[in-house]
Each structure stands twice: as C-alpha cells, then as structure tokens.
Amino acid sequence: MNGLTKKIYTIALLSASLFLAQSCSEDNKPNADQELTGTELRTIMETDDISSVADNALAELFTDDAAAKSGSSAKTNDCYVAEYTETGFVATFNNCVLNGTDNVNGTVTVTYEVGEQSASFTATYTDFYVGTLKINGTRSFEMNGNMEASSFSFTVTSNMSVEFEDESVISESGTKTFGFTFDEELQSGSFSLAGEWTVTADGQTYAVAITDTLEGSLTCENITSGSMIVTKNGLDIVVDFGDGECDDTATLIYPNGASEEITL
C-alpha cells in the first residue's frame, strides 16, 4: 500500500495542475457575469491541487505499516502523536514538516481498508492547517491497481473547504476519477480524468461535468483530448481540449455559438 499511495500522491499533484489562461476571443461572448475567464478555469482545475496538500502531509504516516497493522499502537515524535487501530488512526500535529510541506497543525482522522489490489481510505480534517491554509471536511479515496496491465485508478470524493490567510474560502464537493496506464517497455504512459464536482469561490459557484473523458500522454504536459461542461450562473460552457494532438490550446464554446481559444 505504501508504494501505491506515494505514487498516487505524486502523480495526482502533477496531473491536477492544469494551468489555463485566456489568450484570444471572438465577438458575441456573454457579459462578464456569464463569461468564463482563464482565472476562473484555473480555480476550477486547481482546487484538487490545493486540497491535496493535506493528503501529501499524510503520506509519512502511511509509511509506518507495522504500527498501522498491529491492532492498537501509538507513535509519537517531536511534533505529532498518532493513535493507530486496525482500521485507521487519529493524528494530532504541532508544527510538523512532513514530506516537504509547510508547517502542519491540527487533527485528522483516517479510516482505511486494504485489499490485494485495492485500497480505500477516508480522511476527515478538523481545523487542519498546512502553512496558512485551514482545511475542514472529508476526502475519500478508492484505489485500484492492475499489475498485469500496468495500470491503476483512484476515485476521490471530496466535501471540503479551504480558507486562505486573507479569509477567502474555496470549497469543493463531488467526485473525480484519475486513471493511469504505463508501458514499461516503451517507457510511456497515459492518464485520464472523469467526474463531476462543484466549486464555490469568490461568491461564484461552478458546476463541472466531464462529458468526454479528459485524456493525455505522460510525454505531453497538456491534456490532449476530451471535453467538459462548466455551468456558471445558469450558463453551460463547453471546454473542448481537442482530438488528441499534443498542443497547448483548448476552446470555450458558449450556448450562443461564440467561442474563444485559451492556452494551457
């Protein structure tokens, strides 16, 4: 479980960082209240990256398999105490630096279940700080691996809020499924993203539904195909990532037929 968990954290952080910015536009776009900007797209796509900072802080606790499997035990170091049971642990942090994170403070409760090629766990955060970010809520992970096909996938269900130092808050709820396939002989691979989730930020609510699974190659830094619908103020906007070519563009399509190209 340790190796799979660490790989998932690392790849999830990379794959979730889809930096989108507005580049050009056409006439007949909706007004500002209905238009989807590059900044808003970054917010929508990067919320998982923000909340996964907390997930990354937990990775160190999963390295202590002996404690986690011993039935009932505790581990204490200079900055945290973890109480383990057969099904999880409760950890309290006091200015910890874990896996290169900023200082971690607060309490997290984790319950998990491990099978031969699958694992699942739920993390519940209570006033959990990573640096100046305050995180509350839950994130549940279900992971599945297929060693013969050199592939694995994991589904993340979130119901979380992240408060920043300036007291602004981003919240996210919904489900995302990440998939990865590797070809060791060719030293190549691909990734995919599917799901539906809702993001609330800066007084706006965005509902996201991936209608055609987003896909890409690990040799290309951008998503290369697939589409999703982003609903803002009752307006459905299609984000089209293309048909498989490794380029740095995507297209926004509004209900009235207006479109604009953005760069990845």
Coordinates of C-alpha atoms in Angstrom, one line a residue:
M1 CA 0.0 0.0 0.0
N2 CA 2.8 2.4 0.8
G3 CA 4.3 2.5 -2.7
L4 CA 1.0 2.8 -4.4
T5 CA -0.1 5.6 -2.1
K6 CA 3.0 7.6 -2.6
K7 CA 2.8 7.2 -6.4
I8 CA -0.8 8.3 -6.4
Y9 CA 0.0 11.4 -4.3
T10 CA 2.9 12.4 -6.6
I11 CA 1.0 11.8 -9.9
A12 CA -2.2 13.3 -8.6
L13 CA -0.5 16.6 -7.7
L14 CA 1.1 16.8 -11.2
S15 CA -2.0 15.8 -13.2
A16 CA -4.2 18.2 -11.2
S17 CA -2.1 21.3 -12.2
L18 CA -3.8 22.3 -15.4
F19 CA -2.8 25.9 -15.8
L20 CA -5.3 27.6 -18.1
A21 CA -5.2 31.3 -19.3
Q22 CA -7.3 33.3 -21.7
S23 CA -5.5 34.1 -25.0
C24 CA -8.0 35.4 -27.6
S25 CA -11.7 35.7 -28.2
E26 CA -14.4 36.3 -30.7
D27 CA -17.4 38.6 -30.7
N28 CA -20.8 37.9 -29.2
K29 CA -19.4 36.5 -25.9
P30 CA -21.8 36.7 -22.9
N31 CA -21.5 39.5 -20.5
A32 CA -18.9 39.5 -17.6
D33 CA -21.3 37.7 -15.2
Q34 CA -21.7 34.8 -17.7
E35 CA -18.3 34.7 -19.3
L36 CA -15.8 32.1 -18.0
T37 CA -12.3 33.6 -17.6
G38 CA -8.9 31.9 -17.5
T39 CA -8.6 32.8 -13.9
E40 CA -11.9 31.0 -13.1
L41 CA -10.7 27.9 -15.0
R42 CA -7.5 27.8 -13.0
T43 CA -9.6 28.0 -9.8
I44 CA -11.8 25.1 -11.0
M45 CA -9.0 22.9 -12.1
E46 CA -6.6 23.6 -9.2
T47 CA -8.9 23.1 -6.2
D48 CA -7.9 19.4 -6.1
D49 CA -4.2 20.5 -6.1
I50 CA -4.8 22.8 -3.1
S51 CA -6.7 20.3 -1.0
S52 CA -4.2 17.5 -1.9
V53 CA -1.6 19.5 0.0
A54 CA -3.2 18.0 3.1
D55 CA -3.1 14.5 1.5
N56 CA 0.6 14.8 0.9
A57 CA 1.1 15.6 4.6
L58 CA -0.4 12.2 5.5
A59 CA 2.0 10.2 3.3
E60 CA 4.6 9.9 6.1
L61 CA 2.0 8.3 8.4
F62 CA 1.3 5.5 5.9
T63 CA 5.0 4.5 5.9
D64 CA 4.6 3.0 9.4
D65 CA 2.9 -0.2 8.3
A66 CA 3.9 -2.1 11.4
A67 CA 2.1 0.4 13.6
A68 CA -0.9 0.6 11.3
K69 CA -1.3 -3.2 11.3
S70 CA -0.5 -4.0 14.9
G71 CA -4.1 -3.6 16.1
S72 CA -3.6 -0.8 18.6
S73 CA -0.5 1.3 18.9
A74 CA 0.8 4.8 19.1
K75 CA 3.6 6.7 17.5
T76 CA 5.0 9.9 18.9
N77 CA 7.7 12.1 17.6
D78 CA 8.7 15.7 18.3
C79 CA 5.7 17.2 16.5
Y80 CA 2.9 14.7 16.2
V81 CA 1.1 11.9 18.0
A82 CA -0.7 9.2 16.0
E83 CA -3.0 6.6 17.7
Y84 CA -3.4 3.5 15.4
T85 CA -6.2 0.9 15.3
E86 CA -6.8 -1.9 12.9
T87 CA -8.9 0.3 10.7
G88 CA -7.1 3.7 10.8
F89 CA -5.6 6.3 13.0
V90 CA -6.1 9.7 14.6
A91 CA -3.2 12.1 14.3
T92 CA -2.6 15.4 16.0
F93 CA 0.1 17.7 14.6
N94 CA 2.0 20.5 16.2
N95 CA 4.2 22.4 13.8
C96 CA 5.3 19.4 11.8
V97 CA 7.0 19.5 8.4
L98 CA 6.0 16.3 6.6
N99 CA 7.2 15.4 3.0
G100 CA 8.4 18.9 2.4
T101 CA 5.1 20.6 3.3
D102 CA 4.7 23.9 5.2
N103 CA 4.1 23.6 9.0
V104 CA 1.2 21.2 9.7
N105 CA -1.1 21.7 12.7
G106 CA -4.4 20.2 13.7
T107 CA -6.2 16.9 13.8
V108 CA -7.0 14.3 11.1
T109 CA -8.9 11.1 11.5
V110 CA -8.3 8.4 8.9
T111 CA -10.1 5.1 8.3
Y112 CA -9.0 2.7 5.7
E113 CA -9.3 -0.8 4.2
V114 CA -6.7 -2.6 2.2
G115 CA -7.2 -5.5 -0.3
E116 CA -4.9 -7.4 -2.6
Q117 CA -5.0 -4.9 -5.5
S118 CA -7.2 -2.2 -4.0
A119 CA -7.3 0.2 -1.0
S120 CA -9.6 2.8 0.3
F121 CA -9.5 5.4 3.0
T122 CA -11.3 8.5 4.2
A123 CA -9.6 11.4 5.8
T124 CA -11.6 13.8 8.0
Y125 CA -9.9 17.2 8.6
T126 CA -10.8 19.4 11.6
D127 CA -9.2 22.9 11.5
F128 CA -6.2 21.3 9.8
Y129 CA -3.5 23.8 8.9
V130 CA -0.9 23.4 6.2
G131 CA 1.0 26.6 6.5
T132 CA -1.6 29.3 6.4
L133 CA -4.3 27.2 4.7
K134 CA -7.0 26.0 7.0
I135 CA -8.8 22.8 5.8
N136 CA -12.0 21.3 7.1
G137 CA -14.1 18.4 5.7
T138 CA -13.5 15.0 4.2
R139 CA -11.8 13.4 1.3
S140 CA -12.3 9.7 0.5
F141 CA -10.1 7.7 -1.8
E142 CA -10.7 4.4 -3.5
M143 CA -7.7 3.0 -5.4
N144 CA -7.5 0.0 -7.7
G145 CA -4.4 -1.5 -9.5
N146 CA -4.0 -4.0 -12.3
M147 CA -0.4 -5.1 -12.2
E148 CA -0.7 -7.2 -15.4
A149 CA -2.0 -4.2 -17.3
S150 CA 0.4 -1.9 -15.5
S151 CA -2.5 0.4 -14.7
F152 CA -4.2 1.8 -11.7
S153 CA -7.0 4.3 -11.0
F154 CA -8.3 6.1 -8.0
T155 CA -11.5 7.9 -7.2
V156 CA -11.5 10.9 -4.9
T157 CA -14.8 12.1 -3.3
S158 CA -14.4 15.5 -1.6
N159 CA -16.5 17.7 0.6
M160 CA -14.0 20.2 1.8
S161 CA -13.4 23.9 2.4
V162 CA -10.0 25.6 2.3
E163 CA -9.6 29.0 4.0
F164 CA -6.7 31.3 3.0
E165 CA -4.8 33.7 5.1
D166 CA -6.9 36.6 3.8
E167 CA -10.0 34.7 5.0
S168 CA -11.2 33.9 1.5
V169 CA -12.6 30.4 1.1
I170 CA -12.8 27.9 -1.7
S171 CA -15.0 24.9 -1.2
E172 CA -15.3 21.7 -3.4
S173 CA -17.7 18.8 -3.4
G174 CA -18.0 15.9 -5.8
T175 CA -16.1 13.0 -7.3
K176 CA -13.1 12.7 -9.7
T177 CA -11.6 9.5 -11.1
F178 CA -8.0 9.6 -12.2
G179 CA -6.6 6.7 -14.3
F180 CA -3.0 5.9 -15.3
T181 CA -1.6 3.3 -17.7
F182 CA 2.1 2.6 -18.1
D183 CA 4.1 0.7 -20.8
E184 CA 7.4 -0.1 -19.2
E185 CA 8.9 -1.5 -22.4
L186 CA 8.2 1.8 -24.3
Q187 CA 8.7 3.8 -21.2
S188 CA 5.5 5.7 -21.9
G189 CA 2.0 6.0 -20.4
S190 CA -1.3 7.9 -20.4
F191 CA -3.6 9.4 -17.9
S192 CA -7.4 10.2 -17.8
L193 CA -9.8 12.2 -15.7
A194 CA -13.5 11.8 -15.3
G195 CA -16.1 13.0 -12.8
E196 CA -18.5 15.7 -11.6
W197 CA -17.8 18.3 -9.0
T198 CA -18.8 21.8 -7.7
V199 CA -16.5 24.6 -6.8
T200 CA -17.5 27.8 -4.8
A201 CA -15.1 30.7 -4.8
D202 CA -15.3 34.5 -4.8
G203 CA -19.0 34.4 -4.5
Q204 CA -19.4 32.3 -7.6
T205 CA -20.5 28.6 -7.9
Y206 CA -19.2 26.5 -10.8
A207 CA -20.7 23.0 -11.6
V208 CA -18.3 20.9 -13.6
A209 CA -19.2 17.7 -15.5
I210 CA -16.7 15.9 -17.7
T211 CA -18.8 14.7 -20.7
D212 CA -16.0 13.1 -22.7
T213 CA -13.2 11.7 -20.5
L214 CA -10.1 14.0 -20.4
E215 CA -7.0 12.2 -21.6
G216 CA -3.4 12.8 -22.2
S217 CA 0.0 11.3 -22.6
L218 CA 2.7 11.3 -19.9
T219 CA 5.1 12.5 -22.7
C220 CA 2.9 15.6 -23.2
E221 CA 2.4 18.2 -20.5
N222 CA -1.1 19.1 -21.6
I223 CA -4.5 17.4 -21.7
T224 CA -4.8 16.3 -25.4
S225 CA -8.5 15.3 -25.7
G226 CA -11.9 15.3 -24.1
S227 CA -14.4 17.9 -23.0
M228 CA -16.3 19.1 -20.0
I229 CA -19.2 21.5 -19.3
V230 CA -18.8 24.3 -16.8
T231 CA -22.1 25.8 -15.5
K232 CA -21.8 29.4 -14.3
N233 CA -24.9 31.5 -13.4
G234 CA -27.1 29.0 -15.3
L235 CA -25.0 29.2 -18.4
D236 CA -23.4 25.9 -19.7
I237 CA -20.0 26.5 -21.3
V238 CA -18.2 23.7 -23.1
V239 CA -14.4 23.4 -22.6
D240 CA -13.0 21.3 -25.5
F241 CA -9.4 20.1 -25.1
G242 CA -9.0 18.8 -28.7
D243 CA -8.8 15.5 -30.5
G244 CA -5.5 14.0 -29.4
E245 CA -2.9 16.4 -30.7
C246 CA -0.2 17.5 -28.2
D247 CA -0.8 21.2 -28.3
D248 CA -1.3 23.9 -25.7
T249 CA -4.8 25.1 -26.7
A250 CA -8.4 24.4 -25.7
T251 CA -11.6 26.1 -26.8
L252 CA -14.5 27.6 -24.9
I253 CA -17.9 27.3 -26.6
Y254 CA -20.9 29.3 -25.4
P255 CA -24.5 28.4 -26.0
N256 CA -24.9 31.2 -28.5
G257 CA -22.2 29.8 -30.6
A258 CA -19.5 32.2 -29.6
S259 CA -16.1 30.7 -28.9
E260 CA -12.7 31.7 -27.6
E261 CA -9.3 29.9 -27.6
I262 CA -7.3 29.5 -24.4
T263 CA -3.8 28.4 -23.8
L264 CA -2.8 25.6 -21.5

